[in-house]
XYZ file of C-alpha atoms in Angstrom:
362
model
C -87.153 4.857 -41.127
C -87.422 5.816 -36.559
C -83.938 5.159 -36.173
C -82.933 7.222 -39.529
C -84.475 10.133 -38.101
C -83.626 10.045 -34.596
C -80.392 8.936 -36.049
C -80.043 12.583 -38.469
C -78.464 14.584 -35.602
C -75.588 13.120 -35.635
C -74.919 11.865 -39.214
C -72.509 13.319 -41.575
C -74.207 15.779 -43.849
C -73.298 14.382 -47.024
C -75.557 11.660 -46.392
C -78.640 12.843 -45.015
C -78.757 15.926 -47.888
C -80.466 13.940 -50.308
C -84.492 13.078 -51.242
C -83.766 9.416 -50.467
C -82.829 10.250 -47.006
C -85.790 12.912 -46.242
C -88.177 9.979 -47.625
C -86.550 6.521 -46.083
C -86.428 9.358 -42.532
C -90.305 9.907 -42.266
C -89.927 9.059 -38.427
C -93.695 10.121 -38.304
C -95.127 7.377 -40.724
C -92.691 4.932 -39.915
C -94.826 4.880 -36.712
C -97.903 5.009 -38.555
C -96.901 2.245 -39.814
C -96.054 0.149 -37.279
C -99.571 1.008 -35.148
C -101.807 -0.431 -38.676
C -99.430 -3.084 -38.669
C -99.728 -3.836 -34.723
C -103.550 -3.177 -34.346
C -103.710 -5.762 -37.716
C -101.479 -8.264 -35.495
C -103.394 -8.030 -32.335
C -106.822 -7.870 -33.789
C -105.955 -11.420 -35.990
C -104.676 -13.677 -32.668
C -108.046 -11.967 -31.326
C -109.824 -13.140 -34.227
C -108.629 -16.629 -34.432
C -108.160 -17.262 -30.504
C -112.153 -16.646 -30.133
C -112.551 -18.674 -33.409
C -110.946 -21.633 -31.972
C -112.019 -21.036 -28.164
C -115.360 -19.381 -28.402
C -114.058 -16.567 -25.780
C -110.961 -14.829 -25.375
C -109.088 -14.906 -22.117
C -108.823 -11.495 -20.786
C -106.183 -12.318 -18.862
C -103.856 -14.412 -20.760
C -103.957 -11.563 -23.419
C -102.807 -8.811 -20.249
C -100.333 -11.400 -19.185
C -98.754 -11.781 -22.715
C -98.590 -7.999 -22.927
C -96.895 -7.745 -19.821
C -94.001 -10.101 -20.874
C -93.989 -8.788 -24.340
C -93.403 -5.114 -23.187
C -92.071 -4.803 -19.554
C -88.613 -6.840 -19.545
C -87.044 -4.646 -21.806
C -88.443 -1.866 -21.233
C -87.963 -1.383 -17.530
C -84.068 -2.336 -18.285
C -83.303 -0.125 -20.315
C -85.202 2.459 -17.471
C -82.629 1.099 -14.745
C -79.878 1.352 -17.289
C -80.758 5.179 -17.372
C -80.314 5.511 -13.894
C -77.403 3.933 -13.440
C -75.677 5.812 -15.909
C -77.179 8.783 -13.646
C -76.278 7.198 -10.755
C -72.606 6.321 -11.592
C -71.537 8.244 -15.444
C -73.497 10.791 -17.006
C -75.513 12.651 -13.100
C -77.445 14.691 -15.488
C -78.682 12.202 -18.313
C -82.091 12.800 -16.117
C -82.565 15.311 -13.553
C -86.728 15.179 -12.998
C -88.125 12.253 -11.544
C -91.349 13.367 -13.338
C -90.357 12.272 -16.044
C -89.694 8.876 -15.191
C -93.063 8.630 -14.275
C -94.631 8.683 -16.571
C -92.537 7.147 -18.672
C -92.858 4.115 -16.245
C -96.010 4.586 -15.941
C -97.107 4.685 -19.927
C -98.583 8.217 -19.296
C -95.659 9.942 -21.422
C -98.003 11.140 -24.357
C -100.278 13.124 -22.037
C -97.058 14.670 -20.040
C -96.835 18.023 -21.360
C -100.511 18.576 -19.602
C -98.641 18.531 -16.515
C -95.394 19.614 -16.875
C -93.329 22.526 -16.280
C -91.834 25.346 -18.329
C -88.038 23.127 -17.273
C -89.089 19.886 -18.542
C -88.601 19.752 -22.110
C -84.568 21.347 -22.166
C -84.167 18.418 -19.478
C -82.057 15.597 -20.845
C -84.798 13.044 -19.814
C -86.601 14.620 -22.598
C -84.686 12.099 -25.099
C -84.161 9.334 -23.483
C -87.279 8.881 -22.379
C -89.700 10.679 -25.231
C -89.741 7.958 -27.481
C -92.238 6.460 -25.339
C -94.776 7.994 -26.527
C -95.802 5.432 -29.016
C -95.582 2.547 -26.332
C -97.867 4.394 -24.647
C -100.346 4.561 -26.886
C -100.870 1.116 -27.678
C -100.271 -0.139 -24.282
C -103.038 2.472 -23.324
C -105.125 1.122 -26.017
C -104.718 -2.749 -25.528
C -105.368 -2.806 -22.404
C -109.332 -1.466 -23.821
C -109.523 -3.209 -27.349
C -109.735 -6.554 -25.947
C -112.506 -5.431 -23.394
C -114.403 -4.264 -26.470
C -113.581 -7.339 -28.638
C -115.454 -9.310 -25.922
C -117.866 -7.109 -25.099
C -119.382 -6.421 -28.842
C -120.563 -8.875 -31.547
C -118.324 -8.015 -34.778
C -120.721 -5.669 -36.724
C -121.323 -3.570 -33.530
C -117.511 -4.047 -32.972
C -117.414 -2.616 -36.812
C -119.305 0.416 -36.307
C -117.515 1.180 -33.287
C -113.968 1.111 -35.468
C -116.080 2.872 -37.999
C -117.557 5.235 -35.481
C -113.650 6.102 -33.486
C -112.405 6.824 -37.040
C -114.334 9.674 -37.799
C -114.754 11.407 -34.604
C -111.046 10.975 -33.576
C -110.126 13.421 -36.723
C -112.893 16.185 -35.620
C -110.807 15.950 -32.615
C -107.708 16.651 -33.691
C -108.999 19.557 -35.038
C -110.659 20.900 -32.080
C -106.697 19.573 -29.687
C -105.345 21.975 -32.843
C -107.749 25.431 -32.436
C -108.005 24.937 -28.711
C -104.219 24.815 -27.590
C -101.840 26.084 -30.333
C -99.251 25.237 -28.208
C -99.657 21.643 -28.010
C -100.039 20.973 -32.190
C -97.047 18.565 -31.890
C -98.714 16.640 -29.765
C -102.165 15.544 -31.778
C -100.505 12.724 -32.799
C -98.612 11.054 -29.629
C -102.489 11.836 -27.939
C -104.703 8.139 -27.659
C -107.722 9.960 -28.619
C -106.540 11.884 -31.351
C -104.056 9.563 -32.731
C -105.507 6.171 -31.530
C -107.552 5.809 -35.147
C -104.039 4.713 -37.081
C -104.462 1.273 -34.288
C -107.639 1.249 -35.241
C -107.585 1.607 -38.280
C -105.212 -1.734 -38.134
C -108.108 -3.342 -36.311
C -110.299 -2.460 -38.785
C -108.474 -4.444 -41.738
C -107.984 -7.260 -39.905
C -112.014 -7.671 -38.948
C -112.820 -6.766 -42.407
C -110.271 -8.963 -43.959
C -112.382 -12.106 -45.161
C -114.832 -9.600 -46.858
C -112.050 -7.509 -48.292
C -110.376 -11.158 -50.049
C -113.818 -11.973 -51.462
C -114.573 -8.289 -52.847
C -113.180 -8.932 -56.716
C -112.994 -5.189 -57.173
C -110.755 -4.408 -54.581
C -109.097 -7.581 -55.362
C -108.884 -6.408 -58.979
C -107.264 -2.632 -57.232
C -104.255 -5.136 -55.580
C -103.627 -6.844 -58.188
C -103.493 -3.177 -60.076
C -99.631 -2.389 -60.056
C -100.371 0.865 -61.838
C -102.691 1.525 -58.681
C -100.677 -0.043 -56.548
C -97.919 2.495 -57.917
C -100.131 5.085 -57.104
C -101.093 5.063 -53.556
C -97.554 4.429 -52.984
C -96.817 7.884 -54.529
C -99.409 8.995 -52.915
C -98.126 8.189 -49.119
C -94.920 8.449 -49.537
C -94.645 11.463 -51.995
C -98.311 13.129 -52.273
C -99.120 13.181 -48.692
C -95.718 14.578 -46.848
C -95.509 17.461 -49.523
C -99.270 18.684 -48.206
C -97.950 17.997 -45.567
C -95.204 20.428 -45.422
C -97.155 23.259 -47.571
C -100.280 22.824 -45.142
C -98.602 22.125 -42.148
C -100.932 20.918 -39.325
C -103.585 22.375 -40.764
C -103.693 18.366 -43.245
C -100.747 16.473 -41.701
C -102.592 16.318 -37.408
C -105.996 16.415 -39.068
C -106.866 14.261 -42.082
C -103.818 13.620 -43.531
C -103.571 11.428 -40.517
C -106.734 9.406 -41.243
C -105.979 9.331 -45.660
C -102.146 7.634 -44.813
C -103.911 5.471 -42.277
C -105.869 3.949 -44.684
C -103.633 4.074 -47.594
C -101.289 1.763 -45.124
C -103.762 -0.500 -44.307
C -104.648 -1.017 -47.950
C -100.602 -1.369 -48.746
C -99.986 -3.773 -45.727
C -102.631 -6.027 -47.213
C -101.734 -5.589 -50.996
C -97.821 -6.849 -49.527
C -99.440 -10.035 -47.244
C -102.099 -11.662 -50.279
C -100.563 -10.459 -53.668
C -97.282 -11.759 -54.605
C -94.960 -9.075 -55.413
C -91.348 -7.578 -55.689
C -91.934 -5.592 -52.691
C -92.941 -8.521 -50.689
C -89.912 -10.461 -51.484
C -87.902 -7.887 -50.382
C -89.856 -7.682 -46.772
C -89.533 -11.409 -46.844
C -86.002 -11.254 -47.644
C -83.359 -12.930 -44.453
C -81.920 -9.027 -43.170
C -85.064 -7.894 -42.949
C -86.970 -10.611 -40.949
C -84.223 -10.253 -38.638
C -84.437 -6.634 -38.184
C -88.201 -7.630 -37.741
C -86.922 -9.808 -35.259
C -85.089 -6.991 -33.130
C -87.522 -4.169 -34.225
C -88.592 -3.662 -30.156
C -85.523 -4.103 -29.427
C -84.167 -1.339 -31.294
C -87.008 0.646 -30.432
C -86.267 0.769 -27.085
C -82.370 0.713 -26.734
C -82.427 3.542 -29.614
C -82.306 7.167 -27.536
C -79.275 5.975 -25.596
C -76.490 5.697 -28.473
C -78.741 8.286 -31.357
C -78.239 10.679 -28.750
C -77.070 14.853 -29.721
C -76.920 15.530 -26.116
C -73.807 13.133 -25.618
C -70.401 13.591 -27.092
C -68.653 10.226 -26.529
C -66.815 8.023 -28.621
C -70.125 5.728 -28.373
C -72.671 8.674 -29.567
C -71.281 9.361 -32.374
C -71.593 8.049 -36.395
C -71.011 5.279 -37.963
C -70.291 3.448 -34.134
C -73.921 4.470 -32.687
C -76.098 2.383 -35.495
C -73.382 -0.451 -35.500
C -73.716 0.060 -31.281
C -78.005 0.383 -30.984
C -77.975 -2.923 -32.834
C -75.264 -5.078 -30.898
C -76.977 -4.084 -27.530
C -80.326 -4.223 -29.738
C -79.512 -8.456 -30.212
C -77.940 -9.060 -26.754
C -81.352 -7.592 -25.335
C -83.340 -9.672 -27.814
C -81.134 -13.399 -27.422
C -80.855 -12.834 -23.648
C -83.977 -11.010 -21.555
C -86.859 -10.652 -25.272
C -86.319 -14.649 -26.496
C -85.703 -16.399 -22.776
C -89.093 -14.425 -21.587
C -90.903 -15.016 -25.041
C -90.325 -18.593 -24.151
C -92.389 -18.215 -20.682
C -94.735 -15.615 -22.972
C -96.209 -19.467 -25.046
C -97.256 -21.095 -21.726
C -100.426 -17.869 -21.922
C -100.120 -18.539 -25.749
C -104.024 -20.384 -26.730
C -103.611 -19.381 -30.703
C -100.399 -19.568 -33.322
C -100.966 -17.193 -36.079
C -97.407 -17.612 -37.707
C -94.924 -19.387 -37.889
C -93.101 -16.777 -36.057
C -94.155 -14.688 -33.207
C -96.423 -12.641 -33.738
C -94.933 -11.843 -37.340
C -96.167 -11.110 -40.995
C -95.904 -13.272 -43.587
C -95.630 -11.031 -46.276
C -96.673 -12.700 -50.287
C -94.504 -15.014 -52.262
C -94.627 -16.836 -55.714
C -95.960 -19.818 -54.186
C -99.227 -18.337 -52.365
C -101.056 -15.513 -50.083
C -100.100 -15.512 -46.833
C -97.795 -18.637 -44.419
C -100.007 -19.856 -41.682
């Protein structure tokens, strides 16, 4: 969804001028899915580690995050600098942008920017790192909170923050009208999406033990209605009421719908789960981090080289992401396993969606 949203500028109109592409290219919703699943997975890993060892090794957690995120991320920044120094001098003009991207602060750079910054080409080439910044800021705090509080207090904290953040979004919407587009990008106004995934993991056993909730999950009509609410009704309301819905209560509604559908996919065998378990989508999932990092170089509307034109731009994204995964990510992931105390799923941090033979692989 994010790739299609970013690639729309160079994709021929006869591919994009239809409702199917419009829904598939909802990049904002794609990021919400990513955040919810991320919070769910990380919390499941923490729960499993605590259950097995009785505690959480904070140092190992941070080392795993560094080994997971840093190599490809900083390689990308080096490549952008290489292009600037040797081929495209104006690909980024302000080192200010590099600072905020490189230190995972991009989602707050607008508080300190000056008027020329948004016109800098580097704004595109580093701008997608706002979502990585939200994640890294969140996961700097989450394991500390997880170890400090028992599950009851942690649940109360999650719910309290999820109730508070819509109010913070409303306050930001009113107080900073020129920065409304940044509302989903900041930790204090958008972090509840990740929290929703964390809450789903914390409540998963209770949800699966609740006959009424299981009935809802197994009821195809109800699940269909929830899909329509998430993919049709909620985006329509966001268009009709603009930010007054989409950037306030709409985000909370979407978050709750997403975690319900994620748990449904994991635990209830369905056609959707079988599609998500297909070899193609599993392979795309394996490449997802490298796809996320490298996409901007090829899907940009600011460069007009042959490699930036459709369809070779999408082919190049997948080609470079494949090389990045097998020659950078995968070797480092082997090192990461030395600091891994728990194997939750049969692949590295991967959800196994429900199959006909059982609810979840472990």
